[in-house]
């Protein structure tokens, strides 16, 4: 609620003010976020490999094996990263990039933080590791892109791969949707309501990110 209030009040407070130059802050922020997401990927990948986790269905068990705790710790850092990602929005507001404050952006940031609070509280291991790992891998590339793009036209002309990040995100959402449907079909030992919520949530992302991709890349051709 505080995040949504800031999104509402921020542009009003900045309306008659000059935009801030945050280059000095955005470069280390984006590169630090890329490093944090890389750390999450490595921790989840190594522990899940040693535990021989299934990529189709892995029930969340209350175990205190060091590798299970490593996964839980990494998932917590993933949840915490969603709090840090609110800075993306705050930077838009302070730089008066209000065109970037789209429904997709605000919906994505606000709901991810809320849903992953549920995840880390009730299902901090098991199949939960997979979306956290895949999404963090994409965020490594995304924040690396953002960090490099801050350097301006001299560097941004070589950053041709932005649209492929959106394609990877759409593939990620589709795979998560398929896994949720399969979880219901096979009776995967995971809270049933979470499967249904995930299906609805992934459909909303596919529609919103698909619409963004169409407008940003297809309509311009």
CSV table of C-alpha atoms in Angstrom, one decimal:
chain,number,residue,atom,x,y,z
A,1,UNK,CA,0.0,0.0,0.0
A,2,UNK,CA,2.9,2.3,0.8
A,3,UNK,CA,4.4,1.6,-2.6
A,4,UNK,CA,1.1,2.4,-4.4
A,5,UNK,CA,0.8,5.6,-2.4
A,6,UNK,CA,4.3,6.7,-3.5
A,7,UNK,CA,3.4,5.9,-7.1
A,8,UNK,CA,0.4,8.1,-6.8
A,9,UNK,CA,1.9,11.0,-4.8
A,10,UNK,CA,5.4,10.9,-6.3
A,11,UNK,CA,4.6,12.4,-9.8
A,12,UNK,CA,2.5,15.1,-8.1
A,13,UNK,CA,5.4,16.2,-5.9
A,14,UNK,CA,7.8,16.2,-8.8
A,15,UNK,CA,5.5,18.0,-11.2
A,16,UNK,CA,7.1,21.5,-10.7
A,17,UNK,CA,10.5,20.2,-9.9
A,18,UNK,CA,13.5,19.5,-12.1
A,19,UNK,CA,14.2,15.8,-12.7
A,20,UNK,CA,17.1,14.4,-10.7
A,21,UNK,CA,20.3,13.2,-12.4
A,22,UNK,CA,20.7,9.7,-10.9
A,23,UNK,CA,23.4,8.3,-13.2
A,24,UNK,CA,25.9,8.1,-10.3
A,25,UNK,CA,23.4,5.9,-8.4
A,26,UNK,CA,21.8,3.9,-11.2
A,27,UNK,CA,25.0,2.3,-12.5
A,28,UNK,CA,26.0,0.7,-9.2
A,29,UNK,CA,22.4,-0.1,-8.3
A,30,UNK,CA,21.8,-2.0,-11.6
A,31,UNK,CA,25.1,-3.9,-11.4
A,32,UNK,CA,24.6,-4.8,-7.8
A,33,UNK,CA,21.1,-6.1,-8.6
A,34,UNK,CA,22.6,-8.2,-11.4
A,35,UNK,CA,25.2,-9.6,-9.0
A,36,UNK,CA,22.5,-10.4,-6.4
A,37,UNK,CA,20.4,-12.2,-8.9
A,38,UNK,CA,23.5,-14.2,-10.1
A,39,UNK,CA,24.1,-15.2,-6.5
A,40,UNK,CA,20.5,-16.4,-6.1
A,41,UNK,CA,20.8,-18.4,-9.4
A,42,UNK,CA,24.0,-20.1,-8.3
A,43,UNK,CA,22.7,-20.9,-4.8
A,44,UNK,CA,19.5,-22.4,-6.1
A,45,UNK,CA,21.1,-24.3,-8.9
A,46,UNK,CA,23.8,-26.0,-6.8
A,47,UNK,CA,21.6,-26.9,-3.9
A,48,UNK,CA,18.7,-28.2,-6.1
A,49,UNK,CA,21.2,-30.3,-8.1
A,50,UNK,CA,22.7,-31.9,-5.0
A,51,UNK,CA,19.2,-32.7,-3.7
A,52,UNK,CA,18.1,-34.0,-7.2
A,53,UNK,CA,15.1,-31.8,-7.2
A,54,UNK,CA,12.5,-32.4,-9.8
A,55,UNK,CA,11.8,-29.7,-12.4
A,56,UNK,CA,8.2,-30.9,-12.8
A,57,UNK,CA,7.0,-31.3,-9.2
A,58,UNK,CA,8.9,-31.1,-6.0
A,59,UNK,CA,6.9,-31.0,-2.7
A,60,UNK,CA,7.9,-28.5,-0.1
A,61,UNK,CA,9.1,-30.5,3.0
A,62,UNK,CA,10.1,-29.2,6.4
A,63,UNK,CA,13.7,-30.5,6.5
A,64,UNK,CA,16.8,-29.0,8.0
A,65,UNK,CA,19.3,-30.4,5.5
A,66,UNK,CA,22.0,-27.8,4.7
A,67,UNK,CA,21.1,-27.8,1.0
A,68,UNK,CA,17.4,-27.4,1.9
A,69,UNK,CA,18.3,-24.4,4.1
A,70,UNK,CA,20.5,-23.1,1.2
A,71,UNK,CA,17.4,-23.1,-1.0
A,72,UNK,CA,15.3,-21.4,1.6
A,73,UNK,CA,17.9,-18.8,2.1
A,74,UNK,CA,18.2,-18.1,-1.6
A,75,UNK,CA,14.4,-17.9,-2.0
A,76,UNK,CA,14.4,-15.4,0.9
A,77,UNK,CA,17.0,-13.3,-0.9
A,78,UNK,CA,14.9,-13.5,-4.1
A,79,UNK,CA,11.9,-12.2,-2.1
A,80,UNK,CA,14.1,-9.4,-0.6
A,81,UNK,CA,15.2,-8.5,-4.1
A,82,UNK,CA,11.5,-7.7,-4.9
A,83,UNK,CA,11.6,-5.0,-2.2
A,84,UNK,CA,14.8,-3.6,-3.7
A,85,UNK,CA,13.2,-3.5,-7.1
A,86,UNK,CA,10.8,-0.8,-5.9
A,87,UNK,CA,13.8,1.5,-6.5
A,88,UNK,CA,13.1,1.0,-10.3
A,89,UNK,CA,9.9,2.8,-9.8
A,90,UNK,CA,11.3,5.5,-7.5
A,91,UNK,CA,14.0,6.3,-10.1
A,92,UNK,CA,11.3,6.8,-12.7
A,93,UNK,CA,9.5,9.2,-10.5
A,94,UNK,CA,12.6,11.2,-9.5
A,95,UNK,CA,13.8,11.4,-13.1
A,96,UNK,CA,10.3,12.4,-14.2
A,97,UNK,CA,10.0,9.4,-16.5
A,98,UNK,CA,6.3,9.1,-15.9
A,99,UNK,CA,5.6,7.4,-19.2
A,100,UNK,CA,7.4,4.4,-17.7
A,101,UNK,CA,4.9,4.2,-14.8
A,102,UNK,CA,2.6,2.0,-16.8
A,103,UNK,CA,0.0,-0.4,-15.4
A,104,UNK,CA,2.2,-3.3,-16.3
A,105,UNK,CA,5.2,-1.9,-14.4
A,106,UNK,CA,3.2,-1.0,-11.2
A,107,UNK,CA,1.2,-4.3,-11.3
A,108,UNK,CA,4.3,-6.3,-11.8
A,109,UNK,CA,6.3,-4.8,-8.9
A,110,UNK,CA,3.5,-4.5,-6.4
A,111,UNK,CA,2.1,-8.0,-6.8
A,112,UNK,CA,5.5,-9.8,-7.0
A,113,UNK,CA,6.5,-8.5,-3.6
A,114,UNK,CA,3.2,-9.6,-2.1
A,115,UNK,CA,3.1,-13.1,-3.7
A,116,UNK,CA,6.6,-13.9,-2.8
A,117,UNK,CA,5.9,-13.0,0.8
A,118,UNK,CA,3.4,-15.8,0.7
A,119,UNK,CA,5.9,-18.0,-1.0
A,120,UNK,CA,8.7,-17.5,1.6
A,121,UNK,CA,6.3,-17.9,4.5
A,122,UNK,CA,4.6,-21.1,3.4
A,123,UNK,CA,6.5,-22.8,0.6
A,124,UNK,CA,10.2,-21.7,0.8
A,125,UNK,CA,11.6,-24.7,-0.9
A,126,UNK,CA,10.4,-27.5,-3.2
A,127,UNK,CA,9.1,-26.4,-6.6
A,128,UNK,CA,9.3,-22.8,-5.5
A,129,UNK,CA,13.0,-22.8,-6.3
A,130,UNK,CA,12.4,-23.1,-10.1
A,131,UNK,CA,10.5,-19.8,-10.8
A,132,UNK,CA,12.9,-18.0,-8.5
A,133,UNK,CA,15.9,-19.4,-10.3
A,134,UNK,CA,14.7,-18.8,-13.8
A,135,UNK,CA,13.4,-15.3,-13.1
A,136,UNK,CA,16.7,-14.4,-11.3
A,137,UNK,CA,18.6,-15.6,-14.4
A,138,UNK,CA,16.6,-13.3,-16.6
A,139,UNK,CA,17.1,-10.5,-14.1
A,140,UNK,CA,20.9,-10.9,-14.4
A,141,UNK,CA,20.6,-10.0,-18.1
A,142,UNK,CA,18.0,-7.4,-17.5
A,143,UNK,CA,19.9,-5.4,-14.9
A,144,UNK,CA,23.1,-5.8,-16.8
A,145,UNK,CA,21.3,-4.2,-19.7
A,146,UNK,CA,19.9,-1.4,-17.6
A,147,UNK,CA,23.3,-0.8,-16.0
A,148,UNK,CA,25.1,-0.5,-19.4
A,149,UNK,CA,22.3,1.6,-21.0
A,150,UNK,CA,22.9,4.3,-18.4
A,151,UNK,CA,26.2,5.1,-20.1
A,152,UNK,CA,24.2,6.6,-23.0
A,153,UNK,CA,24.2,6.3,-26.8
A,154,UNK,CA,27.9,5.2,-27.0
A,155,UNK,CA,27.0,2.0,-25.3
A,156,UNK,CA,23.3,1.6,-25.9
A,157,UNK,CA,23.8,1.2,-29.7
A,158,UNK,CA,25.4,-2.2,-28.9
A,159,UNK,CA,22.5,-3.3,-26.6
A,160,UNK,CA,20.5,-4.9,-29.4
A,161,UNK,CA,19.1,-7.7,-27.2
A,162,UNK,CA,16.5,-5.8,-25.2
A,163,UNK,CA,13.5,-7.3,-27.0
A,164,UNK,CA,14.8,-10.8,-26.4
A,165,UNK,CA,14.5,-10.2,-22.7
A,166,UNK,CA,10.8,-9.8,-23.2
A,167,UNK,CA,10.6,-12.9,-25.2
A,168,UNK,CA,12.4,-14.9,-22.5
A,169,UNK,CA,10.0,-13.5,-19.9
A,170,UNK,CA,7.0,-14.6,-22.1
A,171,UNK,CA,8.6,-18.1,-22.4
A,172,UNK,CA,9.1,-18.1,-18.6
A,173,UNK,CA,5.4,-17.2,-17.9
A,174,UNK,CA,4.2,-19.8,-20.4
A,175,UNK,CA,6.3,-22.6,-18.8
A,176,UNK,CA,5.1,-21.6,-15.3
A,177,UNK,CA,1.5,-21.8,-16.6
A,178,UNK,CA,2.1,-25.2,-18.0
A,179,UNK,CA,3.7,-26.5,-14.8
A,180,UNK,CA,0.8,-25.1,-12.7
A,181,UNK,CA,-1.8,-26.9,-15.0
A,182,UNK,CA,0.3,-30.1,-14.8
A,183,UNK,CA,0.5,-29.8,-11.1
A,184,UNK,CA,-3.3,-29.8,-10.8
A,185,UNK,CA,-3.6,-32.6,-13.3
A,186,UNK,CA,-1.1,-34.9,-11.6
A,187,UNK,CA,-1.9,-33.9,-8.0
A,188,UNK,CA,1.5,-32.5,-7.3
A,189,UNK,CA,1.8,-32.2,-3.5
A,190,UNK,CA,1.6,-28.5,-3.2
A,191,UNK,CA,-1.2,-26.2,-2.0
A,192,UNK,CA,-3.9,-26.5,-4.6
A,193,UNK,CA,-5.0,-22.9,-4.3
A,194,UNK,CA,-1.5,-21.8,-5.2
A,195,UNK,CA,-1.7,-23.7,-8.5
A,196,UNK,CA,-4.9,-21.9,-9.4
A,197,UNK,CA,-3.5,-18.5,-8.4
A,198,UNK,CA,-0.4,-19.1,-10.4
A,199,UNK,CA,-2.4,-20.0,-13.5
A,200,UNK,CA,-4.4,-16.7,-13.3
A,201,UNK,CA,-1.3,-14.7,-12.4
A,202,UNK,CA,0.7,-16.1,-15.4
A,203,UNK,CA,-2.2,-15.5,-17.8
A,204,UNK,CA,-2.3,-11.9,-16.7
A,205,UNK,CA,1.5,-11.6,-17.3
A,206,UNK,CA,1.3,-13.2,-20.7
A,207,UNK,CA,-1.5,-10.8,-21.7
A,208,UNK,CA,0.3,-7.7,-20.4
A,209,UNK,CA,3.8,-8.5,-21.5
A,210,UNK,CA,2.5,-9.8,-24.8
A,211,UNK,CA,0.7,-6.5,-25.3
A,212,UNK,CA,3.9,-4.6,-24.4
A,213,UNK,CA,5.9,-6.7,-26.9
A,214,UNK,CA,3.4,-6.1,-29.7
A,215,UNK,CA,3.3,-2.3,-29.2
A,216,UNK,CA,7.1,-1.9,-28.6
A,217,UNK,CA,8.4,-4.2,-31.3
A,218,UNK,CA,5.8,-5.5,-33.7
A,219,UNK,CA,3.7,-2.3,-34.3
A,220,UNK,CA,6.9,-0.3,-35.1
A,221,UNK,CA,7.9,-2.6,-37.9
